[in-house]
mmCIF file of C-alpha atoms in Angstrom:
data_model
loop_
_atom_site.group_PDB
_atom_site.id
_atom_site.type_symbol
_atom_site.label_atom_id
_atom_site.label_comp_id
_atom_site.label_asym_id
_atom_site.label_seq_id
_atom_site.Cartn_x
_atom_site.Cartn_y
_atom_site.Cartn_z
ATOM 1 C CA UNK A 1 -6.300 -0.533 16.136
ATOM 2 C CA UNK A 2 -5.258 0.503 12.871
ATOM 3 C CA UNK A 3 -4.751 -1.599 9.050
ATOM 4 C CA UNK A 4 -1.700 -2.676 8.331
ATOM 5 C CA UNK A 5 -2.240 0.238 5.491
ATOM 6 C CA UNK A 6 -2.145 3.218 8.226
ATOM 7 C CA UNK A 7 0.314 2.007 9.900
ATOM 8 C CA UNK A 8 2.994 1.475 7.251
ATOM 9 C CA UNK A 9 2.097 5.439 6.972
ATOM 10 C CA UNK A 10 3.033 6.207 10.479
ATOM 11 C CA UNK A 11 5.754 4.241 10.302
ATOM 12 C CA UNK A 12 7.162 6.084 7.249
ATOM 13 C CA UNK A 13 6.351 9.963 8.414
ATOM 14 C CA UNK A 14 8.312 9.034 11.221
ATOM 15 C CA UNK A 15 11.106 7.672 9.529
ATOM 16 C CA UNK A 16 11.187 10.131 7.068
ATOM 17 C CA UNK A 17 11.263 12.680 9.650
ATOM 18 C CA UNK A 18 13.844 11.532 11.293
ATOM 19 C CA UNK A 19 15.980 10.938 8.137
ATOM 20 C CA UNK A 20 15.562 7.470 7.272
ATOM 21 C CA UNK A 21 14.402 5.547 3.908
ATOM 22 C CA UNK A 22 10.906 4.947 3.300
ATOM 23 C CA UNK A 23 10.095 1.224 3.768
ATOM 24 C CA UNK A 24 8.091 -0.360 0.815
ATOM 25 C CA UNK A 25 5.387 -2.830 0.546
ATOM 26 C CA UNK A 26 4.551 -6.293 -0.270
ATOM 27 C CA UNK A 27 1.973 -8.607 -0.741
ATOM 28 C CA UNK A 28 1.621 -12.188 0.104
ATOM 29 C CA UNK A 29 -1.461 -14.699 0.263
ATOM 30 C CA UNK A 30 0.522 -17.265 2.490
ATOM 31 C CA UNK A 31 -0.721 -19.844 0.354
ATOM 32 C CA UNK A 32 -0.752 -22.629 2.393
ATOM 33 C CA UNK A 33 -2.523 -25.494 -0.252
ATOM 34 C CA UNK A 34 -1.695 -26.360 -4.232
ATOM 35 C CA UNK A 35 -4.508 -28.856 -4.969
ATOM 36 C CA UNK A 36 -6.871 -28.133 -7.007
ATOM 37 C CA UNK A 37 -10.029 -28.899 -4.294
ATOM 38 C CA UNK A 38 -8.922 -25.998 -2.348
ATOM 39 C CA UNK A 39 -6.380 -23.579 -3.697
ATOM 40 C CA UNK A 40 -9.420 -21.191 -4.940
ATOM 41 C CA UNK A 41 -10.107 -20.792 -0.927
ATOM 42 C CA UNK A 42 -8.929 -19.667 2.289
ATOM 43 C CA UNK A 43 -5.325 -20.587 2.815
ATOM 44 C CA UNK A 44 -4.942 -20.505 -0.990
ATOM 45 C CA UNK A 45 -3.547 -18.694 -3.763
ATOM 46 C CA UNK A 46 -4.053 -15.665 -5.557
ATOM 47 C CA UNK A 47 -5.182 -14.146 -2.515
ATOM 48 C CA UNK A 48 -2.379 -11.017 -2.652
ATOM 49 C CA UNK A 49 0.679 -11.282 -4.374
ATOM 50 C CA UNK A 50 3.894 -8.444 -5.603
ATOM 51 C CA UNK A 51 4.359 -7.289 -9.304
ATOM 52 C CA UNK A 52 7.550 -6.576 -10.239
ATOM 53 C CA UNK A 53 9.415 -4.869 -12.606
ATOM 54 C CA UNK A 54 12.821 -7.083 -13.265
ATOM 55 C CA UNK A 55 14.592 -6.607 -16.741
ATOM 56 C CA UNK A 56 15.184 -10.605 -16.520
ATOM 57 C CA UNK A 57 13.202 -13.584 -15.100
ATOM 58 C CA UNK A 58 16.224 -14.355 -12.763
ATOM 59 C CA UNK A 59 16.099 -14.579 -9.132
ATOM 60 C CA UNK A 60 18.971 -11.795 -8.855
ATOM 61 C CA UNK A 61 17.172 -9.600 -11.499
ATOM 62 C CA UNK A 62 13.828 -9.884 -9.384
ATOM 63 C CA UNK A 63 15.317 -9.720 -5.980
ATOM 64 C CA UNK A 64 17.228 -6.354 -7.238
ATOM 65 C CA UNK A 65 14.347 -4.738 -8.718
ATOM 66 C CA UNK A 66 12.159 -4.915 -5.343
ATOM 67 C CA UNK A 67 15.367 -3.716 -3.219
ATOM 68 C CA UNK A 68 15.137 -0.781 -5.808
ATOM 69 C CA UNK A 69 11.259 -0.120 -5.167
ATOM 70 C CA UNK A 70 10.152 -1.104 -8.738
ATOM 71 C CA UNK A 71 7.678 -3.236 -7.684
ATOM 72 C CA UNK A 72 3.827 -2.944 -6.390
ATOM 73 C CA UNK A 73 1.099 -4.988 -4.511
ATOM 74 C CA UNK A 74 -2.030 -5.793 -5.347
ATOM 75 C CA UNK A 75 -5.011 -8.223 -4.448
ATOM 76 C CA UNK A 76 -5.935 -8.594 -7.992
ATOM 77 C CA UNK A 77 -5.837 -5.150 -9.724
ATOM 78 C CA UNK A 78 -3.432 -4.726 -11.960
ATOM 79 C CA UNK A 79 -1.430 -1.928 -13.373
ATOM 80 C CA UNK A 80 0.163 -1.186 -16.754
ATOM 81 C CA UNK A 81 2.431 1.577 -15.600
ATOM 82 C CA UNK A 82 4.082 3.304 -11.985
ATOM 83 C CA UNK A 83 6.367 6.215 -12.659
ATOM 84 C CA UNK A 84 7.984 8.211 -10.503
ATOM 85 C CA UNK A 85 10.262 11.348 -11.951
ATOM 86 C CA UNK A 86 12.291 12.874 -8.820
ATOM 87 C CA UNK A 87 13.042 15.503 -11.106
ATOM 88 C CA UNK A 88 9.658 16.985 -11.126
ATOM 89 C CA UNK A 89 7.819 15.154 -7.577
ATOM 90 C CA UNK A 90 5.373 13.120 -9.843
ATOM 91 C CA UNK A 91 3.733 9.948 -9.455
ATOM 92 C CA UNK A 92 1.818 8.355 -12.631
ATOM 93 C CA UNK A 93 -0.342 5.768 -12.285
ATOM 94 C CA UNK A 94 -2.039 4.183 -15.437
ATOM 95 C CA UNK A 95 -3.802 1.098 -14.638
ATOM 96 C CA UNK A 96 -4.856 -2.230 -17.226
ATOM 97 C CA UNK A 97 -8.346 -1.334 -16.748
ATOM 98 C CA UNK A 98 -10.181 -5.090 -17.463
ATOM 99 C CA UNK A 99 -13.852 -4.597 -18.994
ATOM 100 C CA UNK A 100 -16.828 -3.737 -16.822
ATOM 101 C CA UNK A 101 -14.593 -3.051 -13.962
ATOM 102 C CA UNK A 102 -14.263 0.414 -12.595
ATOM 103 C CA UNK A 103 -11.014 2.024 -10.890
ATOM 104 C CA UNK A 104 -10.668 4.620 -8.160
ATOM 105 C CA UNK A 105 -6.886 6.123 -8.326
ATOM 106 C CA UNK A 106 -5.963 7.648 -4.943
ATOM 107 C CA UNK A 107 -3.137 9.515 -3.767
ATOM 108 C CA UNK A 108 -1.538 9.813 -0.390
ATOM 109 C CA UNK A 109 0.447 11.680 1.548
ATOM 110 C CA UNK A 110 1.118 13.024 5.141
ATOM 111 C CA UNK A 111 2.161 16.305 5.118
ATOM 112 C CA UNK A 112 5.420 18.208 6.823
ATOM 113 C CA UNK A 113 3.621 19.679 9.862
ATOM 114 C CA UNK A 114 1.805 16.472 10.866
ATOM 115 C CA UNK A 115 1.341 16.240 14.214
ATOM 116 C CA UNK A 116 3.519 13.831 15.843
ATOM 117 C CA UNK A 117 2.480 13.114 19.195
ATOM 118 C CA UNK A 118 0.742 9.722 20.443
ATOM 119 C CA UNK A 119 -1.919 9.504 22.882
ATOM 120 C CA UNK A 120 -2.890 6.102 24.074
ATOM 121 C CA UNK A 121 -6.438 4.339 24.488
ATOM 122 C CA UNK A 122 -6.970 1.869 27.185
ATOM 123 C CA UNK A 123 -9.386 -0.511 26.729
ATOM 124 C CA UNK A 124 -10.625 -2.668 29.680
ATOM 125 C CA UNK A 125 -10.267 -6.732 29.330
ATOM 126 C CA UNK A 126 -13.713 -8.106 27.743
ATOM 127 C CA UNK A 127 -14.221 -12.000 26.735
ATOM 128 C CA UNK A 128 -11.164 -13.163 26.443
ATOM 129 C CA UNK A 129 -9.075 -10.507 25.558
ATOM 130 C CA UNK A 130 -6.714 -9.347 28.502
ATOM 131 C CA UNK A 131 -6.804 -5.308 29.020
ATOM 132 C CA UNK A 132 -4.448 -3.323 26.717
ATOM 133 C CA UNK A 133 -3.229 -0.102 26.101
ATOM 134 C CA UNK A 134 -3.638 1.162 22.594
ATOM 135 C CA UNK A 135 -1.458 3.501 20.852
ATOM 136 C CA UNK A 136 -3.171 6.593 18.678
ATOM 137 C CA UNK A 137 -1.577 8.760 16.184
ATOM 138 C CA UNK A 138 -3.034 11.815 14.084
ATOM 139 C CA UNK A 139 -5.329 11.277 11.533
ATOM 140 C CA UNK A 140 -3.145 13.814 9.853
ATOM 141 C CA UNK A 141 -1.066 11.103 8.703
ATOM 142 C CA UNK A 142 -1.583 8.940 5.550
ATOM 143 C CA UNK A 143 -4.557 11.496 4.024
ATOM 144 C CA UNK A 144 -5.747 11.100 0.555
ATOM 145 C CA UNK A 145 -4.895 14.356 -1.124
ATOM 146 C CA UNK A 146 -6.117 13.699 -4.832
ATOM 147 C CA UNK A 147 -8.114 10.773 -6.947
ATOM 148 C CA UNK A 148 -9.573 10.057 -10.179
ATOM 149 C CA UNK A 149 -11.689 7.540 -11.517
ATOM 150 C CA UNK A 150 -10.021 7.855 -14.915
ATOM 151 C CA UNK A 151 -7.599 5.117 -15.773
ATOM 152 C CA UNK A 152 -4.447 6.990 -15.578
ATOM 153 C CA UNK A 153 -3.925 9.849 -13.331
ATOM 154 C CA UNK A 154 -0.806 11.743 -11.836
ATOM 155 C CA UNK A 155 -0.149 13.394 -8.762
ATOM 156 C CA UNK A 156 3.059 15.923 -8.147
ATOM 157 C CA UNK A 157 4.433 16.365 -4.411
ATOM 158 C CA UNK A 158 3.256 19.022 -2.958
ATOM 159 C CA UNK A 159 6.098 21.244 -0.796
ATOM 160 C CA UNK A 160 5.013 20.220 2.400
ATOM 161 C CA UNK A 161 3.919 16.661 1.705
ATOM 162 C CA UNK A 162 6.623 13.800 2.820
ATOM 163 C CA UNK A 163 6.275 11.599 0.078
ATOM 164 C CA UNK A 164 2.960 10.230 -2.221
ATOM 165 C CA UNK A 165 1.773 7.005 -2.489
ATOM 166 C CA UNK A 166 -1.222 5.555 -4.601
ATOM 167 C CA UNK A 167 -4.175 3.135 -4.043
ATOM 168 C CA UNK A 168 -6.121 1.945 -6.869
ATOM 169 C CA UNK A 169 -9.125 0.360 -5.741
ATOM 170 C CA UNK A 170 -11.420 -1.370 -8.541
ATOM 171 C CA UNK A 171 -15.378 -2.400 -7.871
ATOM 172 C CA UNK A 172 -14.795 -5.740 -8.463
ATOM 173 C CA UNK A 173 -14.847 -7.837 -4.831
ATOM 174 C CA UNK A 174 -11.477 -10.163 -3.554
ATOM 175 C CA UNK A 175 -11.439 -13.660 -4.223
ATOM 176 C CA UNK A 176 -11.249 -14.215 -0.576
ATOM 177 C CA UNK A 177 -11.128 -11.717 2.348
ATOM 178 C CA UNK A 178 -9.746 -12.563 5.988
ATOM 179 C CA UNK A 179 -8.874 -10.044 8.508
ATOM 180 C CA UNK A 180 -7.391 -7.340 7.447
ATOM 181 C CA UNK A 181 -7.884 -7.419 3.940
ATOM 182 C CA UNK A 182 -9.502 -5.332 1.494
ATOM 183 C CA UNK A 183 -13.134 -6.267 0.068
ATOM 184 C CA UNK A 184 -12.366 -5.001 -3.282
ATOM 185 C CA UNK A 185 -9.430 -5.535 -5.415
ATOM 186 C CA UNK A 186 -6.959 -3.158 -4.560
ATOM 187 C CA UNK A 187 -3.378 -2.642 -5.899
ATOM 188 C CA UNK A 188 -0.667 -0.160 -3.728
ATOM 189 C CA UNK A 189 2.452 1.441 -5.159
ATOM 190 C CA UNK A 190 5.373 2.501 -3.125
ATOM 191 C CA UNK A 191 6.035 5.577 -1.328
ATOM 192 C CA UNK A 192 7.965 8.167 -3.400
ATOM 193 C CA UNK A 193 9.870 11.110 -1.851
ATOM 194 C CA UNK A 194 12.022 13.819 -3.827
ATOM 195 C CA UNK A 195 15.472 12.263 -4.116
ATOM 196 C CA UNK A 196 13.512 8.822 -4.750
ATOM 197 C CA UNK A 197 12.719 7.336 -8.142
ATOM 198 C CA UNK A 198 11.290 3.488 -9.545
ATOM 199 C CA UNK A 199 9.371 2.592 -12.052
ATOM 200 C CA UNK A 200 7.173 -1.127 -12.502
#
């Protein structure tokens, strides 16, 4: 009922809400062949991958900058810069704009007052599919408050969001799209709250 997208930002007003860290993000294109006939296609790679920010090529450098957040996902569009100062609330985004292409910077947030409660949608059993019950959830949650088309752009919390995340979306279609995934190239930072800072 929903993309994996909304609901990683139900999952995170919630858990903010109720005091917990904000989860982060990955990528993956469960590459499943290496040979050159048909890595380029479904089930192959560069499909979605993670770009992180390690100070060394070292598994323990890489594995500690994700646990830290410094890190972003992305189906092909790639960024030259993700700051976040805690100091001040502000996400910057600057993105390695490649020629031709255009870029679409969003920001999101869900806000304090959200409303929390879930209603649920039944749907009857059609074809094959047995009859389920499907769980709704405000549209208040995970809104885009701010976007630019520029290629670097900055967005400062709010006092009643819960934390800001950004999409960059370029024009430039996926190398392969199953279900799911985006039809553009598209690249996702991590959720930033006050208190929280990473930079990739």
């Amino acid at each position: 009922s929903y993309t994996p997208e909304k609901f990683w930002d139900i999952v995170n007003a919630f858990r903010l809400t109720e005091g917990h860290q904000l989860l982060y993000a990955i990528a993956g294109d469960d590459a499943h062949f290496y040979d050159e006939k048909r890595m380029r296609g479904v089930g192959g790679v560069d499909d979605a991958w993670i770009m992180v920010q390690a100070k060394n090529l070292t598994p323990s450098s890489i594995l500690s900058a994700m646990q830290a957040g410094a890190f972003y996902a992305t189906t092909g569009s790639i960024l030259d810069r993700v700051e976040f100062c805690p100091q001040t609330g502000t996400l910057h985004v600057a993105v390695a704009a490649e020629a031709g292409v255009n870029y679409r910077i969003e920001f999101i947030t869900t806000k304090r007052h959200f409303d929390p409660a879930m209603r649920t949608l039944h749907l009857p059993a059609e074809n094959n599919t047995p009859s389920r019950m499907v769980p709704l959830y405000s549209d208040d949650i995970g809104q885009v408050v701010a976007s630019s088309t520029a290629h670097t752009a900055s967005y400062r919390l709010a006092p009643d969001d819960l934390y800001v995340r950004a999409r960059i979306v370029s024009d430039k279609p996926c190398q392969i799209t199953p279900h799911f995934h985006p039809t553009l190239q598209t690249a996702w930072t991590q959720p930033y709250a006050s208190g929280t800072s990473a930079e990739a």
